[in-house]
Coordinates of C-alpha atoms and ligand atoms in Angstrom, one line a residue:
Chain Z
X21 CA -13.3 27.2 -7.3
X22 CA -9.7 26.6 -8.0
X23 CA -7.1 26.2 -5.3
X24 CA -4.2 28.5 -6.0
X25 CA -0.9 26.8 -6.7
X26 CA -2.3 23.3 -7.2
X27 CA 0.8 21.4 -7.5
X28 CA 1.1 17.8 -8.7
X29 CA 4.6 17.8 -7.5
X30 CA 5.0 14.4 -6.0
X31 CA 7.7 12.2 -4.7
X32 CA 9.8 13.7 -1.9
X33 CA 13.5 12.7 -2.0
X34 CA 14.0 9.0 -2.1
X35 CA 15.7 8.8 1.3
X36 CA 12.4 9.9 2.8
X37 CA 10.3 6.8 2.1
X38 CA 13.2 4.3 1.8
X39 CA 14.3 4.7 5.4
X40 CA 10.9 3.4 6.5
X41 CA 10.8 0.4 4.2
X42 CA 14.4 -0.7 4.8
X43 CA 14.4 -0.5 8.6
X44 CA 11.0 -2.2 9.0
X45 CA 12.2 -5.8 8.2
X46 CA 14.8 -5.4 11.0
X47 CA 12.0 -5.3 13.5
X48 CA 10.5 -8.4 12.0
X49 CA 13.9 -9.9 12.5
X50 CA 14.0 -8.8 16.1
X51 CA 10.5 -10.4 16.7
X52 CA 11.8 -13.6 15.1
X53 CA 14.8 -13.6 17.4
X54 CA 12.4 -13.4 20.4
X55 CA 10.5 -16.4 19.1
X56 CA 13.7 -18.4 18.8
X57 CA 14.9 -17.3 22.2
X58 CA 11.7 -17.8 24.2
X59 CA 10.1 -20.5 22.1
X60 CA 7.0 -22.3 23.4
X61 CA 6.3 -20.1 26.4
X62 CA 5.3 -17.3 24.0
X63 CA 2.3 -19.3 22.9
X64 CA 1.1 -20.0 26.5
X65 CA -0.9 -16.8 26.4
X66 CA -1.1 -13.5 24.5
X67 CA -0.1 -11.7 27.6
X68 CA 3.4 -13.3 28.1
X69 CA 6.0 -10.6 28.3
X70 CA 7.9 -11.9 25.2
X71 CA 4.7 -12.1 23.3
X72 CA 3.7 -8.5 24.0
X73 CA 7.2 -7.5 23.1
X74 CA 7.1 -9.3 19.8
X75 CA 3.6 -8.0 19.1
X76 CA 4.9 -4.4 19.4
X77 CA 8.1 -5.0 17.5
X78 CA 5.7 -6.1 14.7
X79 CA 3.0 -3.4 15.1
X80 CA 5.1 -0.4 15.9
X81 CA 8.4 -1.4 14.2
X82 CA 7.1 -3.2 11.1
X83 CA 3.5 -2.5 10.2
X84 CA 3.0 1.0 11.5
X85 CA 6.5 1.9 10.2
X86 CA 5.7 0.8 6.6
X87 CA 2.1 2.2 6.8
X88 CA 3.3 5.7 7.8
X89 CA 6.0 5.7 5.1
X90 CA 3.7 4.4 2.4
X91 CA 0.9 6.9 3.3
X92 CA 3.2 9.8 3.1
X93 CA 4.0 8.5 -0.4
X94 CA 0.4 7.8 -1.4
X95 CA -1.3 10.9 -0.2
X96 CA 0.1 13.2 -2.9
X97 CA -1.1 10.8 -5.6
X98 CA -4.3 9.5 -4.2
X99 CA -5.6 12.7 -2.5
X100 CA -3.8 15.2 -4.6
X101 CA -2.5 16.8 -1.4
X102 CA 1.2 16.5 -0.4
X103 CA 2.3 16.1 3.1
X104 CA 3.7 19.3 4.6
X105 CA 7.5 19.4 5.4
X106 CA 8.1 15.9 4.2
X107 CA 11.7 15.7 5.2
X108 CA 11.2 16.9 8.8
X109 CA 8.0 14.8 9.2
X110 CA 9.7 11.7 7.9
X111 CA 12.8 12.2 10.0
X112 CA 10.8 12.6 13.2
X113 CA 8.2 9.9 12.6
X114 CA 10.8 7.4 11.6
X115 CA 13.2 8.0 14.5
X116 CA 10.4 8.1 17.1
X117 CA 8.7 4.9 15.8
X118 CA 12.0 3.0 15.7
X119 CA 13.2 4.0 19.2
X120 CA 9.6 3.8 20.5
X121 CA 9.2 0.2 19.2
X122 CA 12.5 -0.8 20.8
X123 CA 11.6 0.9 24.1
X124 CA 8.1 -0.5 24.4
X125 CA 9.4 -4.0 23.5
X126 CA 12.3 -3.8 25.9
X127 CA 10.0 -2.7 28.7
X128 CA 7.6 -5.7 28.2
X129 CA 10.6 -8.0 28.3
X130 CA 12.5 -6.6 31.2
X131 CA 9.6 -4.8 33.0
X132 CA 11.4 -1.5 33.4
X133 CA 8.7 1.2 33.9
X134 CA 11.0 4.0 32.7
X135 CA 11.4 2.2 29.3
X136 CA 7.7 2.0 28.9
X137 CA 7.3 5.7 29.6
X138 CA 10.1 6.6 27.3
X139 CA 9.2 4.1 24.5
X140 CA 5.5 4.8 24.7
X141 CA 6.1 8.5 24.8
X142 CA 8.4 8.3 21.7
X143 CA 5.9 6.2 19.8
X144 CA 3.1 8.6 20.7
X145 CA 5.3 11.5 19.5
X146 CA 5.9 9.8 16.2
X147 CA 2.2 9.0 15.7
X148 CA 1.3 12.5 16.8
X149 CA 3.5 14.1 14.2
X150 CA 2.3 11.7 11.5
X151 CA -1.3 12.3 12.5
X152 CA -0.9 16.0 12.2
X153 CA 0.7 15.8 8.8
X154 CA -1.7 13.3 7.4
X155 CA -4.7 15.1 8.8
X156 CA -3.4 18.4 7.2
X157 CA -3.1 16.6 3.9
X158 CA -6.5 14.9 4.1
X159 CA -8.1 18.3 5.0
X160 CA -6.7 19.7 1.7
X161 CA -7.9 16.8 -0.4
X162 CA -8.8 17.7 -3.9
X163 CA -9.7 14.3 -5.0
X164 CA -12.8 12.1 -4.7
X165 CA -10.7 9.0 -4.5
X166 CA -12.6 6.2 -2.7
X167 CA -9.5 5.8 -0.5
X168 CA -9.8 9.1 1.2
X169 CA -12.6 8.4 3.7
X170 CA -11.2 5.0 4.7
X171 CA -7.8 6.7 5.3
X172 CA -9.4 9.3 7.4
X173 CA -11.1 6.6 9.6
X174 CA -7.9 4.7 9.8
X175 CA -5.8 7.6 11.1
X176 CA -8.6 8.5 13.6
X177 CA -8.3 4.9 14.9
X178 CA -4.6 5.4 15.2
X179 CA -5.2 8.3 17.6
X180 CA -7.5 6.0 19.7
X181 CA -5.0 3.1 19.6
X182 CA -2.1 5.3 20.7
X183 CA -4.0 6.9 23.5
X184 CA -5.2 3.6 24.8
X185 CA -1.7 2.1 24.4
X186 CA -0.1 4.9 26.2
X187 CA -2.6 4.9 29.1
X188 CA -2.3 1.1 29.4
X189 CA 1.5 1.3 29.4
X190 CA 1.4 3.9 32.2
X191 CA -1.3 2.0 34.2
X192 CA 0.7 -1.2 33.9
X193 CA 3.4 0.4 36.0
X194 CA 0.8 1.3 38.5
X195 CA 0.8 5.0 37.7
X196 CA -2.7 5.4 36.6
X197 CA -6.2 4.1 37.5
X198 CA -8.1 3.0 34.4
X199 CA -10.5 0.2 33.5
X200 CA -7.5 -1.9 32.5
X201 CA -9.2 -5.1 31.4
X202 CA -11.6 -3.2 29.0
X203 CA -8.8 -1.0 27.7
X204 CA -6.6 -4.0 27.1
X205 CA -9.3 -5.5 25.0
X206 CA -10.1 -2.4 23.0
X207 CA -6.5 -1.3 22.3
X208 CA -5.6 -4.2 20.1
X209 CA -9.0 -4.0 18.4
X210 CA -8.5 -0.3 17.4
X211 CA -4.9 -1.0 16.4
X212 CA -5.4 -4.1 14.3
X213 CA -8.9 -3.5 13.0
X214 CA -9.2 0.3 13.0
X215 CA -5.8 1.6 12.2
X216 CA -4.5 -1.3 10.1
X217 CA -7.4 -3.1 8.4
X218 CA -9.2 0.2 7.5
X219 CA -6.0 1.5 5.9
X220 CA -5.6 -1.8 4.0
X221 CA -9.2 -1.3 2.8
X222 CA -8.5 2.3 1.7
X223 CA -5.3 1.3 -0.1
X224 CA -7.0 -1.7 -1.7
X225 CA -9.8 0.4 -3.2
X226 CA -7.1 2.1 -5.2
X227 CA -4.4 -0.4 -5.8
X228 CA -6.3 -3.6 -6.4
X229 CA -7.9 -2.2 -9.6
X230 CA -4.6 -0.5 -10.5
X231 CA -2.1 -3.3 -10.2
X232 CA -4.2 -6.1 -11.8
X233 CA -6.7 -4.1 -13.9
X234 CA -9.7 -5.4 -12.1
X235 CA -13.1 -3.7 -12.1
X236 CA -13.5 -1.2 -9.3
X237 CA -14.9 -2.2 -5.9
X238 CA -18.7 -1.9 -5.8
X239 CA -19.8 1.6 -4.9
X240 CA -21.8 0.4 -1.9
X241 CA -18.5 -0.9 -0.4
X242 CA -16.3 2.1 -1.0
X243 CA -19.0 4.5 0.2
X244 CA -20.2 2.7 3.3
X245 CA -18.0 0.0 4.5
X246 CA -15.1 1.9 6.2
X247 CA -17.4 4.4 7.9
X248 CA -19.8 1.7 9.0
X249 CA -17.0 -0.3 10.5
X250 CA -15.7 2.7 12.3
X251 CA -19.1 3.2 13.8
X252 CA -19.2 -0.4 14.8
X253 CA -15.8 -0.1 16.5
X254 CA -17.3 2.8 18.6
X255 CA -20.3 0.7 19.4
X256 CA -18.2 -2.3 20.4
X257 CA -16.1 0.0 22.6
X258 CA -19.3 1.4 24.2
X259 CA -20.5 -2.1 24.9
X260 CA -17.6 -2.5 27.4
X261 CA -19.1 0.3 29.5
X262 CA -22.8 0.0 28.9
X263 CA -25.6 -2.6 28.7
X264 CA -25.2 -2.8 24.9
X265 CA -24.5 -6.5 24.1
X266 CA -21.0 -6.8 22.7
X267 CA -21.9 -9.7 20.4
X268 CA -24.0 -7.5 18.1
X269 CA -21.3 -5.1 16.9
X270 CA -18.8 -7.9 17.3
X271 CA -20.4 -10.2 14.8
X272 CA -21.1 -7.2 12.5
X273 CA -17.4 -6.3 12.6
X274 CA -16.3 -9.9 11.6
X275 CA -18.9 -9.9 8.8
X276 CA -17.7 -6.6 7.5
X277 CA -14.1 -7.8 7.2
X278 CA -15.4 -10.9 5.5
X279 CA -17.3 -8.9 3.0
X280 CA -14.1 -6.9 2.2
X281 CA -12.0 -10.1 1.8
X282 CA -14.5 -11.8 -0.4
X283 CA -15.0 -8.7 -2.6
X284 CA -11.3 -8.5 -3.0
X285 CA -10.8 -12.1 -4.0
X286 CA -13.7 -11.9 -6.4
X287 CA -12.3 -8.7 -8.1
X288 CA -8.9 -10.4 -8.4
X289 CA -10.5 -13.4 -10.0
X290 CA -12.0 -11.0 -12.7
X291 CA -8.7 -9.3 -13.5
X292 CA -7.9 -8.4 -17.0
X293 CA -4.2 -8.7 -16.5
X294 CA -3.4 -12.4 -16.8
X295 CA 0.2 -12.6 -15.4
X296 CA 0.6 -13.0 -11.7
X297 CA 3.4 -11.9 -9.3
X298 CA 4.5 -12.0 -5.7
X299 CA 2.4 -9.0 -4.7
X300 CA -0.8 -10.5 -6.1
X301 CA -0.1 -13.9 -4.4
X302 CA 0.7 -12.2 -1.1
X303 CA -2.6 -10.3 -1.3
X304 CA -4.6 -13.4 -2.1
X305 CA -3.0 -15.2 0.8
X306 CA -3.7 -12.2 3.0
X307 CA -7.4 -12.1 2.1
X308 CA -7.7 -15.9 2.8
X309 CA -6.1 -15.3 6.2
X310 CA -8.5 -12.4 6.8
X311 CA -11.4 -14.7 6.2
X312 CA -9.9 -17.2 8.6
X313 CA -9.6 -14.5 11.2
X314 CA -13.3 -13.6 10.8
X315 CA -14.3 -17.2 11.4
X316 CA -11.9 -17.4 14.4
X317 CA -13.4 -14.2 15.8
X318 CA -16.9 -15.9 15.7
X319 CA -15.5 -19.1 17.1
X320 CA -13.8 -17.2 20.0
X321 CA -17.2 -15.7 20.8
X322 CA -19.1 -19.0 20.8
X323 CA -16.7 -21.6 22.1
X324 CA -16.4 -22.6 25.8
X325 CA -13.7 -20.7 27.7
X326 CA -10.6 -22.9 27.2
X327 CA -11.2 -23.5 23.5
X328 CA -12.0 -19.8 23.1
X329 CA -8.6 -18.8 24.5
X330 CA -6.9 -21.0 21.9
X331 CA -9.2 -19.6 19.2
X332 CA -8.2 -16.1 20.3
X333 CA -4.5 -17.0 20.0
X334 CA -5.1 -18.3 16.5
X335 CA -7.1 -15.2 15.7
X336 CA -4.2 -13.1 16.7
X337 CA -1.9 -15.2 14.5
X338 CA -4.3 -15.1 11.5
X339 CA -4.7 -11.4 11.8
X340 CA -1.2 -10.0 12.5
X341 CA 1.5 -12.2 11.3
X342 CA -1.1 -13.5 8.9
X343 CA -3.3 -11.1 7.0
X344 CA -1.5 -7.8 7.9
X345 CA 2.0 -9.0 7.4
X346 CA 1.2 -10.7 4.1
X347 CA -0.5 -7.7 2.6
X348 CA 2.3 -5.3 3.7
X349 CA 5.0 -7.6 2.6
X350 CA 3.4 -7.9 -0.8
X351 CA 3.0 -4.1 -1.0
X352 CA 6.7 -3.6 -0.3
X353 CA 7.5 -5.5 -3.4
X354 CA 5.7 -3.0 -5.5
X355 CA 6.4 0.3 -3.7
X356 CA 10.1 -0.1 -3.3
X357 CA 11.0 -0.9 -7.0
X358 CA 8.5 1.7 -8.3
X359 CA 9.9 4.5 -6.1
X360 CA 13.5 3.6 -7.2
X361 CA 12.5 3.5 -10.8
X362 CA 10.5 6.7 -10.6
X363 CA 13.4 8.6 -9.0
X364 CA 15.9 7.3 -11.5
X365 CA 13.6 8.1 -14.4
X366 CA 12.8 11.6 -13.3
X367 CA 16.4 12.5 -12.7
X368 CA 18.7 10.5 -14.8
X369 CA 16.8 9.5 -18.0
X370 CA 19.0 9.9 -21.0
X371 CA 22.2 9.9 -18.9
X372 CA 22.4 6.1 -18.5
X373 CA 20.1 3.0 -19.0
X374 CA 17.4 3.0 -16.3
X375 CA 16.7 -0.5 -14.9
X376 CA 13.1 -1.5 -15.1
X377 CA 10.9 -2.6 -12.2
X378 CA 11.5 -6.3 -12.6
X379 CA 15.3 -5.7 -12.7
X380 CA 15.0 -3.7 -9.5
X381 CA 12.8 -6.3 -7.9
X382 CA 12.9 -9.7 -9.6
X383 CA 9.9 -11.9 -9.0
X384 CA 11.7 -15.2 -8.3
X385 CA 13.4 -14.2 -5.0
X386 CA 10.2 -12.5 -3.9
X387 CA 8.2 -15.7 -4.4
X388 CA 10.9 -17.6 -2.6
X389 CA 10.6 -15.3 0.4
X390 CA 6.9 -15.8 0.3
X391 CA 7.2 -19.6 0.4
X392 CA 9.4 -19.2 3.5
X393 CA 6.9 -16.8 5.1
X394 CA 4.1 -19.2 4.5
X395 CA 6.1 -22.1 6.1
X396 CA 6.9 -19.9 9.1
X397 CA 3.3 -18.9 9.5
X398 CA 2.0 -22.5 9.2
X399 CA 4.5 -23.7 11.9
X400 CA 3.5 -20.8 14.2
X401 CA -0.2 -21.9 13.9
X402 CA 0.9 -25.5 14.4
X403 CA 2.8 -24.5 17.6
X404 CA -0.5 -23.4 19.2
X405 CA -1.3 -27.1 19.2
X406 CA 2.2 -28.5 19.5
X407 CA 4.4 -25.9 21.3
X408 CA 7.8 -27.5 20.4
X409 CA 7.3 -26.2 16.9
X410 CA 7.7 -22.6 18.1
X411 CA 11.5 -22.4 17.9
X412 CA 11.6 -23.9 14.4
X413 CA 9.0 -21.4 13.3
X414 CA 11.1 -18.6 14.8
X415 CA 14.1 -19.8 12.7
X416 CA 11.9 -19.6 9.5
X417 CA 10.6 -16.2 10.5
X418 CA 14.2 -15.1 11.0
X419 CA 15.2 -16.4 7.5
X420 CA 12.2 -14.8 5.9
X421 CA 12.9 -11.4 7.5
X422 CA 16.5 -11.5 6.3
X423 CA 15.5 -12.5 2.8
X424 CA 12.9 -9.7 2.7
X425 CA 15.6 -7.2 3.7
X426 CA 18.0 -8.7 1.1
X427 CA 15.4 -8.4 -1.6
X428 CA 14.6 -4.7 -0.8
X429 CA 18.3 -3.9 -0.5
X430 CA 18.9 -5.3 -4.0
X431 CA 16.7 -2.5 -5.3
X432 CA 18.6 0.1 -3.3
X433 CA 21.9 -1.2 -4.5
X434 CA 20.9 -1.1 -8.1
X435 CA 19.5 2.3 -7.6
X436 CA 22.8 3.6 -6.2
X437 CA 24.8 1.9 -8.9
X438 CA 22.6 3.5 -11.6
X439 CA 23.0 7.0 -10.0
X440 CA 26.8 6.5 -9.8
X441 CA 26.8 5.6 -13.5
X442 CA 24.7 8.5 -14.5
X443 CA 26.7 11.1 -12.5
X444 CA 30.0 9.6 -13.6
X445 CA 29.0 10.0 -17.3
X446 CA 27.9 13.6 -16.7
X447 CA 31.3 14.6 -15.5
X448 CA 33.1 13.0 -18.4
Chain R
X17 CA -24.6 14.2 -22.8
X18 CA -21.5 12.7 -21.3
X19 CA -18.9 14.7 -19.4
X20 CA -15.2 15.2 -20.1
X21 CA -14.5 12.8 -17.2
X22 CA -16.6 10.0 -18.6
X23 CA -15.3 10.4 -22.1
X24 CA -11.6 10.4 -21.3
X25 CA -11.9 7.8 -18.5
X26 CA -13.5 5.5 -21.1
X27 CA -10.4 5.9 -23.2
X28 CA -8.2 4.9 -20.3
X29 CA -10.2 1.7 -19.9
X30 CA -9.9 0.9 -23.6
X31 CA -6.2 1.4 -23.4
X32 CA -6.0 -0.9 -20.3
X33 CA -7.7 -3.7 -22.3
X34 CA -5.2 -3.4 -25.1
X35 CA -2.3 -3.3 -22.6
X36 CA -3.4 -6.5 -20.9
X37 CA -3.7 -8.3 -24.2
X38 CA -0.2 -7.3 -25.4
X39 CA 1.3 -8.3 -22.1
X40 CA -0.4 -11.7 -22.1
X41 CA 0.9 -12.3 -25.7
X42 CA 4.5 -11.5 -24.6
X43 CA 4.3 -13.7 -21.6
X44 CA 3.2 -16.6 -23.9
X45 CA 6.0 -15.6 -26.3
X46 CA 3.4 -15.3 -29.0
X47 CA 5.4 -12.6 -30.8
X48 CA 3.3 -12.1 -33.9
X49 CA 0.2 -11.3 -31.9
X50 CA 2.2 -9.4 -29.3
X51 CA 3.5 -7.1 -32.1
X52 CA 0.0 -6.5 -33.3
X53 CA -1.6 -6.0 -29.9
X54 CA 1.3 -3.8 -28.7
X55 CA 1.0 -1.6 -31.8
X56 CA -2.8 -1.1 -31.2
X57 CA -2.1 -0.3 -27.6
X58 CA 0.6 2.2 -28.4
X59 CA -1.5 3.8 -31.1
X60 CA -4.6 4.2 -29.0
X61 CA -2.6 5.6 -26.0
X62 CA -0.5 8.0 -28.1
X63 CA -3.7 9.3 -29.7
X64 CA -5.2 9.8 -26.3
X65 CA -2.2 11.8 -25.2
X66 CA -2.4 13.9 -28.4
X67 CA -6.1 14.6 -27.8
X68 CA -5.3 15.8 -24.3
X69 CA -2.2 17.8 -25.2
X70 CA -3.8 19.5 -28.2
X71 CA -7.4 20.0 -27.1
X72 CA -8.1 19.5 -23.4
X73 CA -4.9 21.0 -21.8
X74 CA -4.9 24.2 -23.8
X75 CA -8.6 24.7 -23.1
X76 CA -8.0 24.1 -19.4
X77 CA -5.0 26.4 -19.3
X78 CA -7.0 29.1 -21.0
X79 CA -9.9 28.8 -18.6
X80 CA -7.7 28.8 -15.5
X81 CA -4.6 30.7 -16.4
X82 CA -2.5 27.8 -15.0
X83 CA 0.1 26.9 -17.6
X84 CA 2.7 25.6 -15.2
X85 CA 0.4 23.6 -13.0
X86 CA -1.1 20.1 -13.3
X87 CA -1.2 20.1 -17.2
X88 CA 2.6 20.6 -17.2
X89 CA 3.1 17.6 -14.9
X90 CA 0.7 15.5 -17.1
X91 CA 2.7 16.5 -20.2
X92 CA 5.9 15.4 -18.5
X93 CA 4.4 12.1 -17.6
X94 CA 3.2 11.5 -21.1
X95 CA 6.9 12.0 -22.1
X96 CA 8.0 9.4 -19.6
X97 CA 5.5 6.9 -20.9
X98 CA 6.5 7.5 -24.5
X99 CA 10.1 6.7 -23.6
X100 CA 8.9 3.4 -22.1
X101 CA 6.8 2.6 -25.3
X102 CA 9.9 2.9 -27.4
X103 CA 11.8 0.5 -25.2
X104 CA 8.9 -1.9 -25.3
X105 CA 8.9 -1.9 -29.0
X106 CA 12.6 -2.7 -29.0
X107 CA 11.9 -5.6 -26.6
X108 CA 9.3 -7.0 -29.0
X109 CA 11.7 -6.6 -31.9
X110 CA 14.3 -8.6 -30.0
X111 CA 11.6 -11.1 -28.8
X112 CA 12.9 -10.6 -25.2
X113 CA 10.1 -11.6 -22.9
X114 CA 11.8 -10.7 -19.6
X115 CA 12.7 -7.3 -20.9
X116 CA 9.1 -6.7 -22.2
X117 CA 7.5 -7.9 -18.9
X118 CA 9.8 -5.7 -16.8
X119 CA 9.0 -2.7 -18.9
X120 CA 5.2 -3.4 -19.0
X121 CA 5.2 -3.7 -15.2
X122 CA 7.0 -0.4 -15.0
X123 CA 4.6 1.2 -17.5
X124 CA 1.6 -0.1 -15.8
X125 CA 2.5 1.6 -12.5
X126 CA 3.4 4.8 -14.2
X127 CA 0.3 4.8 -16.3
X128 CA -2.1 3.9 -13.5
X129 CA -0.9 6.6 -11.1
X130 CA -1.0 9.1 -13.9
X131 CA -4.6 8.1 -14.9
X132 CA -5.6 8.3 -11.2
X133 CA -4.5 11.9 -11.0
X134 CA -6.2 12.7 -14.2
X135 CA -9.5 11.0 -13.4
X136 CA -9.8 12.0 -9.8
X137 CA -8.5 15.5 -10.1
X138 CA -7.7 17.0 -13.5
X139 CA -10.8 15.8 -15.4
X140 CA -13.1 16.8 -12.5
X141 CA -11.6 20.3 -12.5
X142 CA -11.9 20.5 -16.2
X143 CA -15.6 19.5 -16.0
X144 CA -16.1 22.3 -13.5
X145 CA -14.2 25.2 -15.2
X146 CA -15.1 24.4 -18.8
X147 CA -18.8 24.1 -18.1
X148 CA -20.8 24.9 -21.2
X149 CA -17.8 24.6 -23.5
X150 CA -17.6 20.9 -22.6
X151 CA -19.9 19.6 -25.2
X152 CA -18.1 21.2 -28.1
X153 CA -14.8 20.2 -26.6
X154 CA -15.8 16.5 -26.4
X155 CA -17.0 16.7 -30.0
X156 CA -13.6 18.0 -31.1
X157 CA -11.8 15.3 -29.0
X158 CA -13.9 12.6 -30.6
X159 CA -13.3 13.8 -34.1
X160 CA -9.6 13.9 -33.4
X161 CA -9.5 10.4 -31.9
X162 CA -11.5 9.0 -34.7
X163 CA -9.4 10.7 -37.4
X164 CA -6.2 9.2 -36.0
Ligands
HEM7 C1 1.9 4.3 21.8 C2 2.2 3.1 21.5 C3 1.7 1.8 22.2 C4 1.8 1.5 23.5 C5 2.5 2.3 24.6 C6 1.1 0.2 23.7 C7 1.0 -0.5 24.9 C8 0.3 -1.7 25.0 C9 0.2 -2.4 26.3 C10 0.6 -1.9 27.6 C11 -0.5 -3.6 26.0 C12 -0.8 -4.6 27.0 C13 -2.2 -4.8 27.3 C14 -2.4 -6.0 28.2 O1 -1.9 -6.0 29.3 O2 -3.1 -6.9 27.7 C15 -0.7 -3.6 24.6 C16 -1.2 -4.7 23.9 C17 -1.4 -4.8 22.5 N1 -1.1 -3.8 21.6 FE1 -0.2 -2.0 22.0 N2 0.7 -0.2 22.4 C18 1.0 0.8 21.5 C19 0.7 0.8 20.2 C20 0.1 -0.3 19.5 C21 -0.3 -0.3 18.1 C22 -0.1 0.9 17.1 C23 -0.8 -1.5 17.8 C24 -1.4 -2.1 16.5 C25 -1.3 -1.6 15.4 C26 -0.9 -2.3 19.1 C27 -1.3 -3.5 19.2 C28 -1.4 -4.2 20.4 C29 -1.8 -5.6 20.5 C30 -2.2 -6.5 19.3 C31 -1.8 -6.0 21.8 C32 -1.9 -7.4 22.3 C33 -3.0 -7.6 23.2 C34 -3.1 -9.1 23.6 O3 -2.1 -9.8 23.4 O4 -4.1 -9.5 24.0 N3 -0.3 -1.5 20.1 N4 -0.2 -2.5 24.0

């Protein structure tokens, strides 16, 4: 059975993915500014307005933004199925996520219901378009890549996350009667674990062996883990409304993430490629933080109430600004220079010298930014115990976000310069 | 009997080993060894390309009638990689480690996403459409690879 017109035609125009990757750090910057402005009060509880605002600047504006952009780029290669109408989809998803993130964050800060409805609606629109496009692509999969099932579970979780977020947002303004407490516990779980961590797994199955020439993940992991975890997320959700004890799926979820982190660290330890780079280091740090998050998850379940709240705050830090940000930040340093190189090579080879990936994205500034990121994260964790550190941590986050943007812009500037050279020569 | 997928995926892994060795030599500025290892890597990889271009792709195109489809893109990517090989050889001749490592990073990304598409899509399709002819084809490919 051969699909007619199987096209390996990849790589939509470069502006399509780049707008996601280059605007995302600006949301990181905005979250950092909140931390500088509000300081210690943001660490009093996860439900402080500024904390919720910063959380959504990170999740909607940074992580979901990069993940949507990267997935539209990866689906053609990994699944052999391009995303339909890439320009239109990218344009809509990008604009809705950017404005949605700003609206939701502003509504948390200033408590304006209309902003929540508008921002939540825009974000949901962006996710809806992305989901439709990604689902279409996954339904036309021609590849048995181990990434595909995990990606499917990830985007299904995104649908759950967005639905819960939207209803929470509306209910918060008093417009809807829902089991608020349960929903407010399940929404972050589906967002961080389902949508984000499952996508990281799917991507890892493909790129960890690729970038560092490691053995493949064990078949048992690639076949069962993502689906099993998705099922556990459902069971954990059901436990909120039934007699099912939440600790059982809860502990299994923590263990499953731990298995993934350890498997990844072990594979990286067995890599054939000896040299290391910022991406590899970011991933190893990220996996360490994921392990820390698993332990904190267990701690939060076992400790007495007051200590448990602190463990939950640390869990949030280890998971979001920790594990997730580290992995995505590391990925950006591979995706952006590769896309720039690939577009230059496909269009302008022979017309001018094409800069290589390390010229587009040198390792030194990337490692420098990583050091700053680690310092910012350490201070943030420290601020849970000694709140005056919060503002200083915010300043380091701010510098780290700016440096990340600067590093990514370097690739874009060199890209533009090369295109200018190539086209100038042509018209000679 | 092995399948087309198994045989050609095995060749990819062999090329990966040689790639990693040459890159490590260049990072250590061990230029004599880098030159040897790079030559072995380049030779094995180019032979693999030729085996595909001269045996597998034509058979696939005959069986499916698709001459402008996936095989065309794979040929184009082989061309891109050959360009990078030439630049890498220059970098070794100039003993320029930064240049070599920048190029090897670039090549790795290009090569791995290319291999992915071959292993997960093209080879599987080839195993399906070529069916009974596979054994003879693998024999031909082996003979060509060994003769090179
Ligand atoms: C349609 C877009 C979204 C809307 C309208 C929305 C809305 C909300 C609301 C109203 C809350 C507050 C719950 C409470 O009172 O505790 C919340 C919390 C949260 N949301 Fe979202 N959300 C959205 C998307 C997302 C996404 C995509 C993610 C993750 C990838 C996410 C992660 C979180 C997290 C981590 C919390 C924090 C919970 C806590 O601090 O305990 N949200 N969201």
